[in-house]
Amino acid sequence: MAIRCNLLFLMAVTWWLVTLPVAAHPASATKMTIHQSAGTLNIELLLPLDQLQQANPLWPALTAESPSQLHNRMAAYLDRHLIVTAADTMHEEAYAIQTDAPRFQQCDYETCLFVSVTAATEHAHQPSSLVVQYDGITHRVRNHRTLVSVSNSGGDGPASHATVLSWRHTSVSLKAAALSVTDLLIRYFNAGLHHIFAGTDHLLFLFCLLFTVVSASKQHNWSKGYTWRQALIMISLFTAGHTVSLALSATGVLSMPVWLTEACVAATVLVTAVLLLIQPARLHNVPVLLFGVIHGVAFSEVMQGLPLDTVTRLLAVAGFNAGVEVFQAALSVVVLPLLLMASRYTAFAITRAIFAFLTACFGFNWLTERIVTEPGYAWLISAVVLIAALITAFKLPPSQAGNKHHQA
């Protein structure tokens, strides 16, 4: 039994080392501000440096490049990933892109790259005819997003509006007419669906809750109806927590620094995974509610950077939250029956333990990444703690390892 557990732990560690760099959930978004004037657009980009490097793994470290090398690299990059066209002409006309010298800038707890771009044409098209296409970073990092705000620098023309770009939605049309209520709800409903689908931390937390409910059901011999009710209670508590905090945060009533919010989200994943590992059949209602509040603050980051008025922001919150809840409910309906079926087999306990262990690894590494500013040190801390935990597990006598496996 001890040999089998050791092999499973080694498999888990290998999986962790291979998948962790890919699955890490980006903590911040690119910010794009578009200033309109006749025949010219000024586009300002604030790009998180770590995610820009992640999207271009063959690039050298940008901080080590000279100003001229950095300028040339970013100019070539934006020529490929930023396109401005006039959409209402018989022959579609692309604007000429000119990139100013980029500079590094501190964004909350991470380094960003500020780039200013001027897009110009010889013909003075109306702003309503222009389309901006941008897939920077998202062409490789699928769960990245770009917060776009559009303003009229001249004082005439369309009112300011905003949108969210992702790998599926890569263009924004500079229309004079504001979005209808239906269009606004649909757009942010889709943003909510995409956000939770790409949110590895949130999905792992939800799976931990479902594993806990199924484990409690198996230990107490609950009926299927009672098990579903308990699952509904747990998910409802989590939903209530993040719905309230999402609305308060998105409207500016509740505010937390981004680094602190992301660190708290990572801590909720870590704590929930550890509880699943040591108390797999115990339901924790109050922590779930509090953790929901923390995740709601993280959800609000999608809209905090958008210059929306209060009514529009509330509609955006409603659509976004609806997207999150629909995806969460659909996932629970699919996963819970599968876990109930799997709980009939003896391998369920070891499967749950491996899942909890992996989730704890993810959570701990995310937590160190958000607290320790140097990524190398974060990896070193994670590796030391992981090795210490494995040495402790491997040195357990066979009887103790078996007892712990039996209790799980």
Coordinates of C-alpha atoms in Angstrom, one line a residue:
M1 CA 0.0 0.0 0.0
A2 CA 2.8 2.4 0.9
I3 CA 4.6 1.8 -2.5
R4 CA 1.3 2.4 -4.3
C5 CA 0.7 5.6 -2.5
N6 CA 4.3 6.8 -3.2
L7 CA 3.9 6.1 -6.9
L8 CA 0.6 8.0 -7.0
F9 CA 2.2 10.9 -5.3
L10 CA 5.1 10.9 -7.8
M11 CA 2.6 10.9 -10.6
A12 CA 0.8 13.8 -9.0
V13 CA 4.0 15.8 -8.6
T14 CA 4.9 15.1 -12.3
W15 CA 1.5 16.3 -13.4
W16 CA 1.8 19.4 -11.2
L17 CA 5.2 20.3 -12.6
V18 CA 4.0 19.9 -16.2
T19 CA 0.6 21.6 -16.0
L20 CA 1.2 24.4 -13.5
P21 CA 2.7 26.9 -15.9
V22 CA -0.1 26.4 -18.4
A23 CA -3.1 26.4 -16.0
A24 CA -2.1 29.4 -13.8
H25 CA -4.9 31.9 -13.9
P26 CA -3.8 35.4 -15.0
A27 CA -4.5 38.0 -12.3
S28 CA -4.8 41.1 -14.5
A29 CA -6.0 42.3 -17.9
T30 CA -4.6 44.5 -20.6
K31 CA -6.1 48.0 -20.6
M32 CA -6.8 49.7 -23.9
T33 CA -7.9 53.3 -24.1
I34 CA -9.0 54.6 -27.5
H35 CA -9.2 58.4 -28.1
Q36 CA -11.0 59.4 -31.3
S37 CA -10.6 62.4 -33.6
A38 CA -11.2 63.0 -37.3
G39 CA -9.1 60.6 -39.3
T40 CA -6.9 59.6 -36.3
L41 CA -7.1 57.3 -33.4
N42 CA -4.7 57.3 -30.4
I43 CA -4.6 53.9 -28.7
E44 CA -2.9 53.5 -25.4
L45 CA -2.1 49.9 -24.2
L46 CA -1.1 48.8 -20.7
L47 CA 0.1 45.2 -21.0
P48 CA 1.0 43.0 -18.1
L49 CA 4.6 42.1 -18.8
D50 CA 4.5 38.5 -17.5
Q51 CA 1.6 37.6 -19.7
L52 CA 3.1 39.3 -22.7
Q53 CA 6.2 37.1 -22.2
Q54 CA 4.0 34.1 -21.7
A55 CA 2.3 34.7 -25.0
N56 CA 5.7 35.0 -26.7
P57 CA 7.9 32.3 -25.1
L58 CA 10.7 32.6 -27.7
W59 CA 11.3 36.3 -26.9
P60 CA 14.2 37.3 -24.7
A61 CA 13.5 39.1 -21.4
L62 CA 12.0 42.4 -22.5
T63 CA 13.5 44.2 -19.4
A64 CA 17.0 43.3 -20.7
E65 CA 16.5 44.8 -24.1
S66 CA 17.7 48.2 -25.1
P67 CA 15.1 50.9 -25.8
S68 CA 15.5 50.7 -29.5
Q69 CA 15.3 46.8 -29.5
L70 CA 12.1 47.0 -27.4
H71 CA 10.6 49.6 -29.6
N72 CA 11.2 47.6 -32.8
R73 CA 9.9 44.4 -31.2
M74 CA 6.7 45.9 -30.0
A75 CA 6.1 47.8 -33.3
A76 CA 6.4 44.5 -35.2
Y77 CA 4.2 42.7 -32.7
L78 CA 1.4 45.3 -32.8
D79 CA 1.6 45.5 -36.6
R80 CA 0.5 41.8 -36.5
H81 CA -2.0 42.0 -33.7
L82 CA -3.6 45.5 -33.9
I83 CA -5.6 46.4 -37.0
V84 CA -7.8 49.5 -37.6
T85 CA -10.0 49.5 -40.6
A86 CA -12.8 51.7 -42.1
A87 CA -15.8 49.3 -42.3
D88 CA -18.2 51.3 -44.4
T89 CA -16.2 51.9 -47.5
M90 CA -16.6 49.9 -50.7
H91 CA -12.9 48.8 -50.4
E92 CA -11.9 48.2 -46.8
E93 CA -9.1 50.6 -45.9
A94 CA -6.6 49.8 -43.1
Y95 CA -5.1 52.6 -41.1
A96 CA -1.4 53.0 -40.9
I97 CA -0.1 52.1 -37.4
Q98 CA 2.7 54.1 -35.8
T99 CA 4.1 52.9 -32.5
D100 CA 5.8 55.2 -30.0
A101 CA 8.6 54.2 -27.8
P102 CA 7.2 51.9 -25.1
R103 CA 8.1 52.2 -21.4
F104 CA 7.8 50.1 -18.3
Q105 CA 5.3 51.0 -15.7
Q106 CA 4.4 49.6 -12.3
C107 CA 0.8 48.3 -12.2
D108 CA -0.4 47.5 -8.7
Y109 CA 1.9 44.6 -7.8
E110 CA 3.4 43.8 -11.2
T111 CA 5.3 45.4 -14.1
C112 CA 3.4 46.5 -17.2
L113 CA 4.5 47.8 -20.5
F114 CA 2.9 51.1 -21.7
V115 CA 2.6 51.5 -25.5
S116 CA 1.0 54.4 -27.3
V117 CA -0.1 53.8 -30.9
T118 CA -1.4 56.3 -33.5
A119 CA -3.6 55.0 -36.3
A120 CA -4.1 57.5 -39.1
T121 CA -5.6 57.7 -42.6
E122 CA -5.6 60.3 -45.3
H123 CA -9.4 60.3 -45.3
A124 CA -11.4 61.7 -42.4
H125 CA -13.9 58.8 -41.8
Q126 CA -16.6 59.2 -39.2
P127 CA -15.9 57.3 -35.9
S128 CA -18.9 55.1 -36.5
S129 CA -17.2 53.6 -39.5
L130 CA -14.1 52.4 -37.7
V131 CA -13.3 48.9 -36.4
V132 CA -10.4 48.1 -34.1
Q133 CA -9.2 44.4 -34.1
Y134 CA -6.8 43.3 -31.4
D135 CA -5.7 39.9 -30.2
G136 CA -2.5 40.7 -28.4
I137 CA -1.6 38.1 -25.7
T138 CA -5.0 36.4 -26.2
H139 CA -3.6 34.7 -29.4
R140 CA -1.7 32.4 -27.0
V141 CA -3.1 33.0 -23.5
R142 CA -6.7 32.1 -24.0
N143 CA -8.0 33.2 -20.6
H144 CA -6.5 36.7 -20.9
R145 CA -8.8 39.6 -21.5
T146 CA -8.5 43.2 -22.7
L147 CA -10.6 46.0 -21.1
V148 CA -11.4 48.6 -23.8
S149 CA -12.6 52.1 -23.1
V150 CA -13.5 54.5 -25.9
S151 CA -13.6 58.3 -25.5
N152 CA -14.0 61.2 -27.8
S153 CA -11.1 63.5 -27.3
G154 CA -12.7 66.3 -29.3
G155 CA -15.9 66.5 -27.3
D156 CA -18.2 65.8 -30.3
G157 CA -19.4 62.4 -31.5
P158 CA -20.4 59.3 -29.6
A159 CA -20.4 59.1 -25.9
S160 CA -17.8 57.1 -24.1
H161 CA -18.4 53.4 -24.0
A162 CA -16.5 50.2 -23.1
T163 CA -16.2 46.6 -23.8
V164 CA -14.2 43.4 -23.0
L165 CA -12.1 41.7 -25.7
S166 CA -11.1 38.0 -25.4
W167 CA -9.8 35.3 -27.7
R168 CA -13.3 34.8 -29.0
H169 CA -14.3 38.4 -29.2
T170 CA -11.3 40.4 -30.7
S171 CA -12.9 43.5 -32.3
V172 CA -14.7 46.6 -31.2
S173 CA -16.7 48.8 -33.5
L174 CA -16.6 52.5 -32.7
K175 CA -20.4 53.1 -33.1
A176 CA -22.1 56.3 -32.2
A177 CA -25.2 54.5 -30.9
A178 CA -25.0 53.0 -27.4
L179 CA -25.6 49.3 -26.9
S180 CA -29.2 48.3 -26.2
V181 CA -30.1 46.8 -22.8
T182 CA -30.4 43.4 -24.5
D183 CA -27.1 43.7 -26.3
L184 CA -25.4 44.8 -23.1
L185 CA -26.8 41.9 -21.1
I186 CA -25.8 39.3 -23.8
R187 CA -22.3 40.7 -24.1
Y188 CA -21.6 40.5 -20.4
F189 CA -23.4 37.2 -20.0
N190 CA -20.9 35.8 -22.6
A191 CA -18.1 37.5 -20.7
G192 CA -19.3 35.7 -17.5
L193 CA -19.4 32.4 -19.2
H194 CA -15.9 32.8 -20.6
H195 CA -14.5 34.1 -17.3
I196 CA -15.5 31.1 -15.2
F197 CA -14.7 28.7 -18.0
A198 CA -11.1 30.1 -18.1
G199 CA -10.9 30.5 -14.3
T200 CA -9.0 27.4 -13.2
D201 CA -8.9 28.6 -9.6
H202 CA -12.7 29.0 -9.5
L203 CA -13.3 25.6 -11.2
L204 CA -11.0 23.8 -8.8
F205 CA -12.8 25.4 -5.8
L206 CA -16.2 24.3 -7.2
F207 CA -15.0 20.7 -7.7
C208 CA -13.7 20.7 -4.1
L209 CA -17.2 21.6 -2.9
L210 CA -18.8 18.8 -5.0
F211 CA -16.3 16.3 -3.8
T212 CA -17.0 17.3 -0.2
V213 CA -20.8 16.9 -0.7
V214 CA -20.4 13.5 -2.3
S215 CA -18.0 12.3 0.5
A216 CA -20.5 13.4 3.2
S217 CA -23.3 11.7 1.3
K218 CA -21.3 8.4 1.2
Q219 CA -20.4 8.6 4.9
H220 CA -23.9 9.4 6.2
N221 CA -25.8 7.3 3.6
W222 CA -27.9 10.2 2.4
S223 CA -30.6 9.7 -0.2
K224 CA -30.0 11.2 -3.7
G225 CA -32.6 13.9 -3.1
Y226 CA -30.9 15.0 0.2
T227 CA -27.5 14.9 -1.5
W228 CA -28.7 17.2 -4.2
R229 CA -30.3 19.6 -1.6
Q230 CA -27.0 19.8 0.3
A231 CA -25.1 20.5 -2.9
L232 CA -27.7 23.2 -3.7
I233 CA -27.1 24.7 -0.3
M234 CA -23.3 24.8 -0.6
I235 CA -23.4 26.3 -4.1
S236 CA -26.1 28.8 -3.1
L237 CA -24.0 30.0 -0.2
F238 CA -21.1 30.5 -2.6
T239 CA -23.3 32.2 -5.1
A240 CA -24.8 34.5 -2.5
G241 CA -21.4 35.5 -1.3
H242 CA -19.9 36.4 -4.7
T243 CA -23.1 37.9 -6.1
V244 CA -23.2 40.5 -3.3
S245 CA -19.5 41.3 -3.4
L246 CA -19.5 41.4 -7.2
A247 CA -22.2 44.1 -7.2
L248 CA -20.5 46.1 -4.4
S249 CA -17.1 45.9 -5.9
A250 CA -18.1 46.6 -9.5
T251 CA -20.0 49.8 -8.3
G252 CA -17.0 50.9 -6.2
V253 CA -18.7 50.4 -2.8
L254 CA -16.2 47.6 -1.9
S255 CA -12.6 48.0 -3.0
M256 CA -9.5 45.8 -2.5
P257 CA -6.1 45.9 -4.1
V258 CA -5.8 43.5 -7.0
W259 CA -2.8 41.7 -5.6
L260 CA -4.6 41.2 -2.2
T261 CA -7.8 39.9 -4.0
E262 CA -5.9 37.4 -6.1
A263 CA -3.8 36.2 -3.1
C264 CA -7.0 35.7 -1.1
V265 CA -8.6 33.7 -4.0
A266 CA -5.5 31.5 -4.1
A267 CA -5.7 31.0 -0.3
T268 CA -9.4 29.9 -0.6
V269 CA -8.3 27.3 -3.1
L270 CA -5.5 26.1 -0.9
V271 CA -7.6 26.0 2.3
T272 CA -10.5 24.2 0.6
A273 CA -8.2 21.6 -0.9
V274 CA -6.5 21.0 2.5
L275 CA -9.9 20.6 4.2
L276 CA -10.9 18.1 1.5
L277 CA -7.7 16.2 2.1
I278 CA -8.0 16.0 5.9
Q279 CA -11.8 16.3 6.5
P280 CA -13.3 15.1 3.2
A281 CA -16.9 14.4 4.6
R282 CA -17.3 17.6 6.6
L283 CA -19.4 20.5 5.2
H284 CA -18.1 24.0 5.9
N285 CA -21.0 26.4 5.3
V286 CA -19.6 29.6 6.8
P287 CA -16.2 29.4 5.1
V288 CA -17.9 28.7 1.7
L289 CA -20.0 31.9 2.2
L290 CA -16.9 34.0 3.0
F291 CA -14.9 32.4 0.2
G292 CA -17.8 33.4 -2.2
V293 CA -17.4 37.0 -1.1
I294 CA -13.7 36.9 -2.0
H295 CA -14.3 35.3 -5.4
G296 CA -16.9 38.0 -6.1
V297 CA -14.4 40.7 -5.6
A298 CA -12.1 38.9 -8.1
F299 CA -14.9 38.7 -10.6
S300 CA -15.5 42.4 -10.4
E301 CA -12.0 43.1 -11.8
V302 CA -13.5 42.6 -15.3
M303 CA -15.6 45.7 -14.9
Q304 CA -13.7 47.9 -12.5
G305 CA -11.5 49.3 -15.3
L306 CA -14.4 50.2 -17.6
P307 CA -15.7 53.8 -17.6
L308 CA -19.4 52.8 -17.3
D309 CA -22.2 54.9 -15.7
T310 CA -24.0 53.4 -12.7
V311 CA -27.0 52.1 -14.6
T312 CA -24.9 50.5 -17.3
R313 CA -22.6 49.0 -14.7
L314 CA -25.4 47.4 -12.8
L315 CA -26.8 45.9 -16.1
A316 CA -23.3 44.7 -16.9
V317 CA -23.0 43.1 -13.4
A318 CA -26.4 41.4 -13.8
G319 CA -25.4 39.9 -17.2
F320 CA -21.9 38.9 -16.0
N321 CA -23.2 37.3 -12.9
A322 CA -25.9 35.4 -14.8
G323 CA -23.3 34.0 -17.1
V324 CA -21.2 32.8 -14.1
E325 CA -24.2 31.2 -12.5
V326 CA -25.5 29.4 -15.6
F327 CA -22.1 27.9 -16.3
Q328 CA -21.7 27.0 -12.6
A329 CA -25.1 25.3 -12.4
A330 CA -24.6 23.4 -15.7
L331 CA -21.2 22.2 -14.5
S332 CA -22.7 21.0 -11.2
V333 CA -25.5 19.2 -12.9
V334 CA -23.0 17.3 -15.1
V335 CA -20.3 16.6 -12.5
L336 CA -22.3 15.7 -9.4
P337 CA -24.0 12.6 -10.8
L338 CA -20.6 11.4 -12.1
L339 CA -19.0 11.8 -8.7
L340 CA -22.0 10.0 -7.1
M341 CA -21.4 7.1 -9.4
A342 CA -17.7 7.1 -8.8
S343 CA -18.2 7.1 -5.0
R344 CA -19.5 3.5 -5.3
Y345 CA -16.0 2.2 -6.1
T346 CA -13.0 1.8 -3.7
A347 CA -10.8 3.9 -5.9
F348 CA -12.9 7.0 -5.1
A349 CA -11.0 7.8 -1.9
I350 CA -7.6 7.7 -3.5
T351 CA -8.9 9.7 -6.5
R352 CA -10.3 12.3 -4.1
A353 CA -7.0 12.5 -2.2
I354 CA -4.9 12.9 -5.4
F355 CA -7.3 15.7 -6.6
A356 CA -7.1 17.5 -3.3
F357 CA -3.3 17.2 -3.3
L358 CA -3.0 18.6 -6.8
T359 CA -5.4 21.4 -6.0
A360 CA -3.5 22.3 -2.9
C361 CA -0.3 22.4 -5.1
F362 CA -2.0 24.8 -7.5
G363 CA -3.3 27.0 -4.7
F364 CA 0.0 27.2 -2.8
N365 CA 1.9 28.1 -5.9
W366 CA -0.6 30.7 -6.9
L367 CA -0.5 32.1 -3.4
T368 CA 3.3 32.4 -3.4
E369 CA 3.2 34.0 -6.9
R370 CA 0.9 36.7 -5.7
I371 CA 2.8 37.4 -2.5
V372 CA 6.4 37.0 -3.6
T373 CA 7.2 39.6 -6.3
E374 CA 10.1 37.5 -7.9
P375 CA 8.6 34.5 -9.8
G376 CA 11.9 32.5 -9.3
Y377 CA 11.6 32.8 -5.5
A378 CA 7.9 31.8 -5.6
W379 CA 8.8 28.6 -7.5
L380 CA 11.6 27.9 -5.0
I381 CA 9.3 28.3 -2.0
S382 CA 6.7 26.0 -3.6
A383 CA 9.4 23.4 -4.5
V384 CA 10.8 23.4 -1.0
V385 CA 7.4 23.0 0.7
L386 CA 6.4 20.3 -1.8
I387 CA 9.6 18.3 -1.3
A388 CA 9.2 18.5 2.4
A389 CA 5.6 17.3 2.2
L390 CA 6.6 14.4 0.0
I391 CA 9.6 13.3 2.2
T392 CA 7.2 13.3 5.2
A393 CA 4.7 11.2 3.2
F394 CA 7.3 8.7 2.0
K395 CA 8.8 8.2 5.5
L396 CA 5.4 7.2 7.0
P397 CA 5.4 3.6 8.1
P398 CA 3.2 1.3 6.0
S399 CA 0.6 1.1 8.8
Q400 CA 0.3 4.8 9.2
A401 CA 0.0 5.4 5.5
G402 CA -2.6 2.7 5.3
N403 CA -4.6 4.3 8.2
K404 CA -4.5 7.7 6.6
H405 CA -5.7 6.2 3.3
H406 CA -8.5 4.4 5.2
Q407 CA -9.6 7.6 7.0
A408 CA -9.6 9.5 3.7

